[in-house]
Coordinates of C-alpha atoms in Angstrom, one line a residue:
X1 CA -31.1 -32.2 -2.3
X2 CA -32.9 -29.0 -1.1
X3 CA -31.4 -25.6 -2.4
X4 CA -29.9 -23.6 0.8
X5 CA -32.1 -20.4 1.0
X6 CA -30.3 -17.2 -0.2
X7 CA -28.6 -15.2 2.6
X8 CA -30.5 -12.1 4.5
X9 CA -27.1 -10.9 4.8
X10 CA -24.1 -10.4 3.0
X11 CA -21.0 -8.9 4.6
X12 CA -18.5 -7.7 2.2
X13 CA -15.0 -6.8 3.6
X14 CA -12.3 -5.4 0.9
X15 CA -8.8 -6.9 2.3
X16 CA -5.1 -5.3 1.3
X17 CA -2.1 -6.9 3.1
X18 CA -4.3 -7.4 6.3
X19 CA -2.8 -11.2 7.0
X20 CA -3.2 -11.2 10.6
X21 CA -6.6 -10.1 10.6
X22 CA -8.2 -12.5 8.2
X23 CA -8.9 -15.1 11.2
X24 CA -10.0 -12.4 13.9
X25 CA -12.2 -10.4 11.2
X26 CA -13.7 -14.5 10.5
X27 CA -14.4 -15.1 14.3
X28 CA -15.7 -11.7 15.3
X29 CA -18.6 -11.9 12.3
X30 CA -19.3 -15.6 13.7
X31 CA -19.5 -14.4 16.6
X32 CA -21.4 -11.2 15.7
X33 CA -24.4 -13.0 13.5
X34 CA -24.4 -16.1 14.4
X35 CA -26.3 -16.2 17.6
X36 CA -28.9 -13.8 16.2
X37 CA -29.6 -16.7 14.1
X38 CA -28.9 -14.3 10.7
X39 CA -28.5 -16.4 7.7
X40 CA -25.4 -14.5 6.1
X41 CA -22.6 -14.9 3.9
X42 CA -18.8 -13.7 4.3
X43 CA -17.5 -12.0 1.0
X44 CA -13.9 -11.3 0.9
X45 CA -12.1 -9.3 -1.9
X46 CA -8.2 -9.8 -1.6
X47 CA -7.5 -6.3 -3.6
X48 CA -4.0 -7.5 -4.6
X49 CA -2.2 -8.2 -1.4
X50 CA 1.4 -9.1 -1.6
X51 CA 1.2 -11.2 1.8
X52 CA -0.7 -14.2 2.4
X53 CA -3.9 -12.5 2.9
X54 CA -5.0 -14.8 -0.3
X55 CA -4.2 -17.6 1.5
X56 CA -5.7 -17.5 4.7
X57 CA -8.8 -16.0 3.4
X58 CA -9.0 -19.1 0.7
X59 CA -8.4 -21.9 3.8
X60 CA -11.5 -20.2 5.4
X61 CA -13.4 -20.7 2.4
X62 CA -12.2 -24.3 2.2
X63 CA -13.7 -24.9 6.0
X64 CA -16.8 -22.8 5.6
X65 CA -19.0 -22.2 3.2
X66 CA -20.7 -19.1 4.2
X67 CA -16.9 -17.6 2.9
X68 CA -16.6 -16.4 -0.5
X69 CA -13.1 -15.1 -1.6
X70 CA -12.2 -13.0 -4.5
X71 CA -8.8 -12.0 -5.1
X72 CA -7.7 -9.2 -7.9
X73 CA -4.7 -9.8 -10.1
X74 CA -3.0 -6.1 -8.3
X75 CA -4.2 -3.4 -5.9
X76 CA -7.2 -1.6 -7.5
X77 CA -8.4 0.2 -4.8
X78 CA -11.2 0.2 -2.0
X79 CA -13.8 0.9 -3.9
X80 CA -13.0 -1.3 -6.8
X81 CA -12.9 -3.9 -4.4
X82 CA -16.0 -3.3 -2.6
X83 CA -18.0 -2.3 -6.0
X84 CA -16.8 -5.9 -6.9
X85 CA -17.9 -7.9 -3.7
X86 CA -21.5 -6.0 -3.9
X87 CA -21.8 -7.5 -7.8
X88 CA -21.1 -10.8 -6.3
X89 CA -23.2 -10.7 -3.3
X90 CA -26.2 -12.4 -3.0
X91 CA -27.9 -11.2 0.4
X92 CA -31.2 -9.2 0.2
X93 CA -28.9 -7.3 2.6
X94 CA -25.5 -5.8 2.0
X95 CA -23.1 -5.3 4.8
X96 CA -19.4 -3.2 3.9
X97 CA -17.1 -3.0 6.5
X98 CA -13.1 -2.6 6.7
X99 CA -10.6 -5.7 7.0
X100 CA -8.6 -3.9 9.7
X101 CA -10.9 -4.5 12.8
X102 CA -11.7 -1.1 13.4
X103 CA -15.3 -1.7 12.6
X104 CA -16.9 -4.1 14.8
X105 CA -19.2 -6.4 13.4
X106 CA -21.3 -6.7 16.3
X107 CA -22.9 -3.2 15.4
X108 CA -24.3 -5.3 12.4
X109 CA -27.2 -6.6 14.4
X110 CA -28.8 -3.3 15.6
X111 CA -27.7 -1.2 12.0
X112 CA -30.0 -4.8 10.3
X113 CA -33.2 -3.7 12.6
X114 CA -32.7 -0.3 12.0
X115 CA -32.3 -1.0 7.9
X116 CA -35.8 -2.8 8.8
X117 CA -37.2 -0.6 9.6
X118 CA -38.1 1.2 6.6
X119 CA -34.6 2.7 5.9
X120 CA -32.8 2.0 2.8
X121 CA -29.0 2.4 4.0
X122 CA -27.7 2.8 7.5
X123 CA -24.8 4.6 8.2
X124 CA -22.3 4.0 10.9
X125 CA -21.0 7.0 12.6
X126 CA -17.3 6.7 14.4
X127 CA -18.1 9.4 17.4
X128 CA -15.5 7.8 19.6
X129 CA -12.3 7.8 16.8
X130 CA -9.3 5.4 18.2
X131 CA -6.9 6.6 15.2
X132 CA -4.1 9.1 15.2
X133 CA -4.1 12.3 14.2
X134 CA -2.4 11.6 10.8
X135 CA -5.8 9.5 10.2
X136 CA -8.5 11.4 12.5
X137 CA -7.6 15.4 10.8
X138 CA -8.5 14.5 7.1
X139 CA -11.3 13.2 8.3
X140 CA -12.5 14.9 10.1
X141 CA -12.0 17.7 6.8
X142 CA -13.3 15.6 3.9
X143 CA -16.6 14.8 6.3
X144 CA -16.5 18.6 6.8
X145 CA -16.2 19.3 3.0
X146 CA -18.8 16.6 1.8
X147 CA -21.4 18.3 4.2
X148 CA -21.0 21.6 2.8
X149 CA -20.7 21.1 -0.9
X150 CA -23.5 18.2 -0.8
X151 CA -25.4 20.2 1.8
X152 CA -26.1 16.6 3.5
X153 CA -26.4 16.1 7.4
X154 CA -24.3 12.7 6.9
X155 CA -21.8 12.7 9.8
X156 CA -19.7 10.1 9.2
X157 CA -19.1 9.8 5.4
X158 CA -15.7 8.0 5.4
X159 CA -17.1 5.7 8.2
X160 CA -16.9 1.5 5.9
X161 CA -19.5 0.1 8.3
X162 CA -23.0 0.5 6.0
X163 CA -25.9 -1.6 5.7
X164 CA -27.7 -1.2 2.8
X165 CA -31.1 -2.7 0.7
X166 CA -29.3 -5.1 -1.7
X167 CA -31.7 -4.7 -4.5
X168 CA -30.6 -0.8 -4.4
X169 CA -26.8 -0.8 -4.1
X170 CA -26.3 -3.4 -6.7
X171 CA -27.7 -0.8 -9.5
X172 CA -25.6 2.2 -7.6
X173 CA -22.2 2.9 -9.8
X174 CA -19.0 2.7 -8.4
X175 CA -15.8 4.4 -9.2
X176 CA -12.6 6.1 -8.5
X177 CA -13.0 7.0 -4.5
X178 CA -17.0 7.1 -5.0
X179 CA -18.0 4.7 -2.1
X180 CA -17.4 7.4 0.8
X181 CA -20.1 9.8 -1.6
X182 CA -22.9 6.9 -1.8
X183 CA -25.2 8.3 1.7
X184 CA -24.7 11.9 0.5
X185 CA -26.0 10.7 -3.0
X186 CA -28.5 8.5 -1.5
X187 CA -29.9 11.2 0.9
X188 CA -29.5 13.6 -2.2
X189 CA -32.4 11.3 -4.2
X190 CA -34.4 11.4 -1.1
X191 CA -33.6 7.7 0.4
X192 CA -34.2 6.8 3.2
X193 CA -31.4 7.4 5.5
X194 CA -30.6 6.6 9.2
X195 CA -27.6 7.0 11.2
X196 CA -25.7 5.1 14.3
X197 CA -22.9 5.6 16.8
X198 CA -20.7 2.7 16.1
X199 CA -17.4 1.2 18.0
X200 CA -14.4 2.0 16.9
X201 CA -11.0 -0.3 17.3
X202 CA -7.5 0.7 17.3
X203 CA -6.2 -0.8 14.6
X204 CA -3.8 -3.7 16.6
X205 CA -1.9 -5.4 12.8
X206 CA -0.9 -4.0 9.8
X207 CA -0.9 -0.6 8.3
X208 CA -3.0 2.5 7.6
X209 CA -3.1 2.8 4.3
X210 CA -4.5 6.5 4.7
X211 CA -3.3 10.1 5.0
X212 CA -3.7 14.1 4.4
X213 CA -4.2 12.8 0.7
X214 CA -7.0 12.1 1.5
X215 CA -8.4 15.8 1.8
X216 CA -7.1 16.0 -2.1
X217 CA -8.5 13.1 -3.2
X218 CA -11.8 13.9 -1.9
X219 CA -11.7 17.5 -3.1
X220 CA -11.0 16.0 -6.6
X221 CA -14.5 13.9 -6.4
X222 CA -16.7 16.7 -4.9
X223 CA -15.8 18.8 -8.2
X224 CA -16.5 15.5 -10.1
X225 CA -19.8 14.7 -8.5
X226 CA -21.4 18.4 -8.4
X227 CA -20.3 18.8 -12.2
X228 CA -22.0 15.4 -12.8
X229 CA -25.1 16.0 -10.7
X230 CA -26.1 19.8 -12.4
X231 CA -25.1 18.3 -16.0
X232 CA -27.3 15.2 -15.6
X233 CA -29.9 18.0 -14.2
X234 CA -29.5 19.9 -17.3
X235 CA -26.9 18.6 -19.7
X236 CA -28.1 20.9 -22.8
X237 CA -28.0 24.2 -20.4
X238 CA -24.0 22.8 -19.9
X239 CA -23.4 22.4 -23.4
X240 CA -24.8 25.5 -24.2
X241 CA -23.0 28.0 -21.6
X242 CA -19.4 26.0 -22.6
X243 CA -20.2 27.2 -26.0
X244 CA -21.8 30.5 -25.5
X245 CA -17.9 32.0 -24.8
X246 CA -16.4 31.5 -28.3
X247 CA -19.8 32.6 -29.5
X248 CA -20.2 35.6 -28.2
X249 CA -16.3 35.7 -28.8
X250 CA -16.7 35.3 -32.3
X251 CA -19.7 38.1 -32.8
X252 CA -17.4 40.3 -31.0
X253 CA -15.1 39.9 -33.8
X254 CA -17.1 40.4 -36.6
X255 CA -18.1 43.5 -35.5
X256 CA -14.8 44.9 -35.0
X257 CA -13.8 43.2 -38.4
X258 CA -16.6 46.0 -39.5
X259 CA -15.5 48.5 -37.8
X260 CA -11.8 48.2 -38.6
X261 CA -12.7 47.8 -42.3
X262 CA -13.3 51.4 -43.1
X263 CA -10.2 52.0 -41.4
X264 CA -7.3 48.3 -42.6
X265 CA -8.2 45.5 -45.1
X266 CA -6.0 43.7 -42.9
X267 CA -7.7 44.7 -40.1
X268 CA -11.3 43.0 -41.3
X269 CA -9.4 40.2 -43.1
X270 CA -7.9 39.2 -39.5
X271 CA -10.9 40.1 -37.2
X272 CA -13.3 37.8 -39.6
X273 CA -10.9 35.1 -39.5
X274 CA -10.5 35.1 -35.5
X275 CA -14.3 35.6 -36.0
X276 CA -14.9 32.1 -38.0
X277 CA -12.3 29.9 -35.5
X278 CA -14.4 31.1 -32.1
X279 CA -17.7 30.3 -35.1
X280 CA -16.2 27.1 -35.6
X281 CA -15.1 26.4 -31.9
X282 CA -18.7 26.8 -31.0
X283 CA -20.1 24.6 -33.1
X284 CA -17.8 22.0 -32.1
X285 CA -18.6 22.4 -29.0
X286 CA -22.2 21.7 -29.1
X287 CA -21.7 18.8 -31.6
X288 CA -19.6 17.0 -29.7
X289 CA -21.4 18.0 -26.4
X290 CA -25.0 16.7 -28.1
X291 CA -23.0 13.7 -29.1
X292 CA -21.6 12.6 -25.5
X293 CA -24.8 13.2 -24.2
X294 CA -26.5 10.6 -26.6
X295 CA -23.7 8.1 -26.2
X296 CA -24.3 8.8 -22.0
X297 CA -28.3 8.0 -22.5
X298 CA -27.7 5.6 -24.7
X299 CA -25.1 3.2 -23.5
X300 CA -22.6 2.8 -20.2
X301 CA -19.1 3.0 -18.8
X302 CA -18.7 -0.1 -16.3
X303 CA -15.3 0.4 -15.0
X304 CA -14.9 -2.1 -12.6
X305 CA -14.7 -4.9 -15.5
X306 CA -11.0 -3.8 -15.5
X307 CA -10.6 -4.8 -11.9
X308 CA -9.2 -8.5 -13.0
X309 CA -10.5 -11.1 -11.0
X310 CA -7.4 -13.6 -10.5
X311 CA -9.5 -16.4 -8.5
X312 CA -13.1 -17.0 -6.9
X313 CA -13.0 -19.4 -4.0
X314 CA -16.1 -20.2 -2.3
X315 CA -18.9 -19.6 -4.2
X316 CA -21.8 -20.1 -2.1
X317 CA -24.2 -21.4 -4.6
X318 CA -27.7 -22.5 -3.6
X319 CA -27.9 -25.8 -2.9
X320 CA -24.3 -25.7 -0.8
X321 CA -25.4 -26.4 3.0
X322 CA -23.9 -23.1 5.1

């Protein structure tokens, strides 16, 4: 028997409680790819759904084998379960996209040419938003808020429809909220960038699972990721200004201990003790600054290993005819 080539593409589509949709998402990326003769594969992440999203997902897998389904043992999140489909993917090409039909996987085709030509990641870009308010205003304000603290032209930052060179967001970190941060990193490093007006559904079953929380949320990973950036910039210029307060601090101290000796015993016996402690905090402070930093260069955090994988249905090994 002769292995089946590896996919071009891969499409990976995180799914929460989205039942109804499994089957429409399934047609529209047939529909989408296959008469532009793309060689692709379907990878679908069941991030702990509590309906029969599992199931449906796993009978296409049964009927096609271009359909890969992964399903978590609970609901780690969006990014968790998109970091997770990316590992598993196999296309020179990754494809994310939401389960909710809001994306439309016809856009796929012109983001791949544009991805081929030269680009590293395409970015979709929602111009024409069919959400409501509740979804549309935070947003439109974490967009807002990502542009200005990552001083990045990226329009559409929240917008799941991405293309990307596989070899590059495979080695790409993911964590906490971190997927909506990746073109504002990318274009950050100097990638190649492009951007696309894309369609945009209303959402016609299920829930949003999004709100003003949002705004928070993203807040919370901006100060994460610009502390992150300038430390990994210069980590020993952060470990030393974190110190340099109880320092200075504690030369402060010893000077008044002086000064206040000619005057209270007491008064140098409790300056030079306030004056050892800011020493000692210091010190501490360095140490165990120098020491994170050596355990950072020197090993790795993968956090997505805690995102249990329940069941793997569909594994489209080579050698499995698509």
């Amino acid at each position: 028997m002769v292995d089946a080539p590896l996919p071009e593409l891969s499409v990976v589509v995180p799914l929460h409680n989205e039942e109804d949709n499994v089957a429409p998402l399934y047609e529209a990326v047939i529909a989408a790819l296959e008469p532009a003769g793309i060689r692709f594969e379907l990878v679908l992440v069941d991030d702990g759904s509590r309906d029969r999203t599992h199931e449906r997902a796993a009978a296409l897998a049964a009927a096609d084998r271009r359909v890969c389904v992964i399903k978590f043992r609970r609901n780690f999140g969006q990014t968790a379960a998109m970091a997770t489909g990316i590992r598993h993917s196999r296309g020179e090409v990754v494809a994310t996209m939401d389960g909710d039909l809001q994306n439309d996987p016809a856009d796929i085709v012109e983001m791949l040419a544009l991805l081929r030509q030269g680009n590293d990641l395409v970015v979709g870009w929602r111009h024409k938003r069919q959400d409501a308010t509740l979804r549309v205003l935070p947003s439109k304000v974490a967009n807002w808020m990502i542009r200005r603290v990552m001083r990045t032209q990226v329009k559409d930052t929240g917008c799941s429809l991405k293309l990307y060179r596989g070899d590059l967001i495979r080695n790409v970190p993911l964590y906490a909220d971190m997927h909506r941060f990746i073109p504002a990193l990318a274009s950050l490093a100097g990638a190649r960038l492009a951007q696309m007006r894309v369609r945009h559904h209303p959402r016609k079953f299920g829930e949003s699972k999004y709100g003003y929380s949002r705004i928070i949320a993203v807040f919370l990973d901006l100060i994460s990721i610009r502390f992150l950036l300038g430390f990994t910039r210069r980590p020993y210029a952060w470990v030393l200004a974190a110190a340099a307060p109880a320092m200075l601090l504690s030369l402060w101290a010893m000077g008044f201990g002086v000064w206040t000796g000619s005057i209270s015993q007491w008064g140098y016996v409790v300056s030079l003790g306030v004056a050892l402690l800011l020493l000692s905090l210091s010190v501490f402070i360095v140490t165990w600054g120098l020491l994170g930093l050596l355990i950072a260069q020197t090993g790795g955090l993968n956090l997505q290993i805690f995102a249990t994988i329940a069941a793997r249905l569909g594994d489209a090994k080579p050698g499995r005819n698509a």
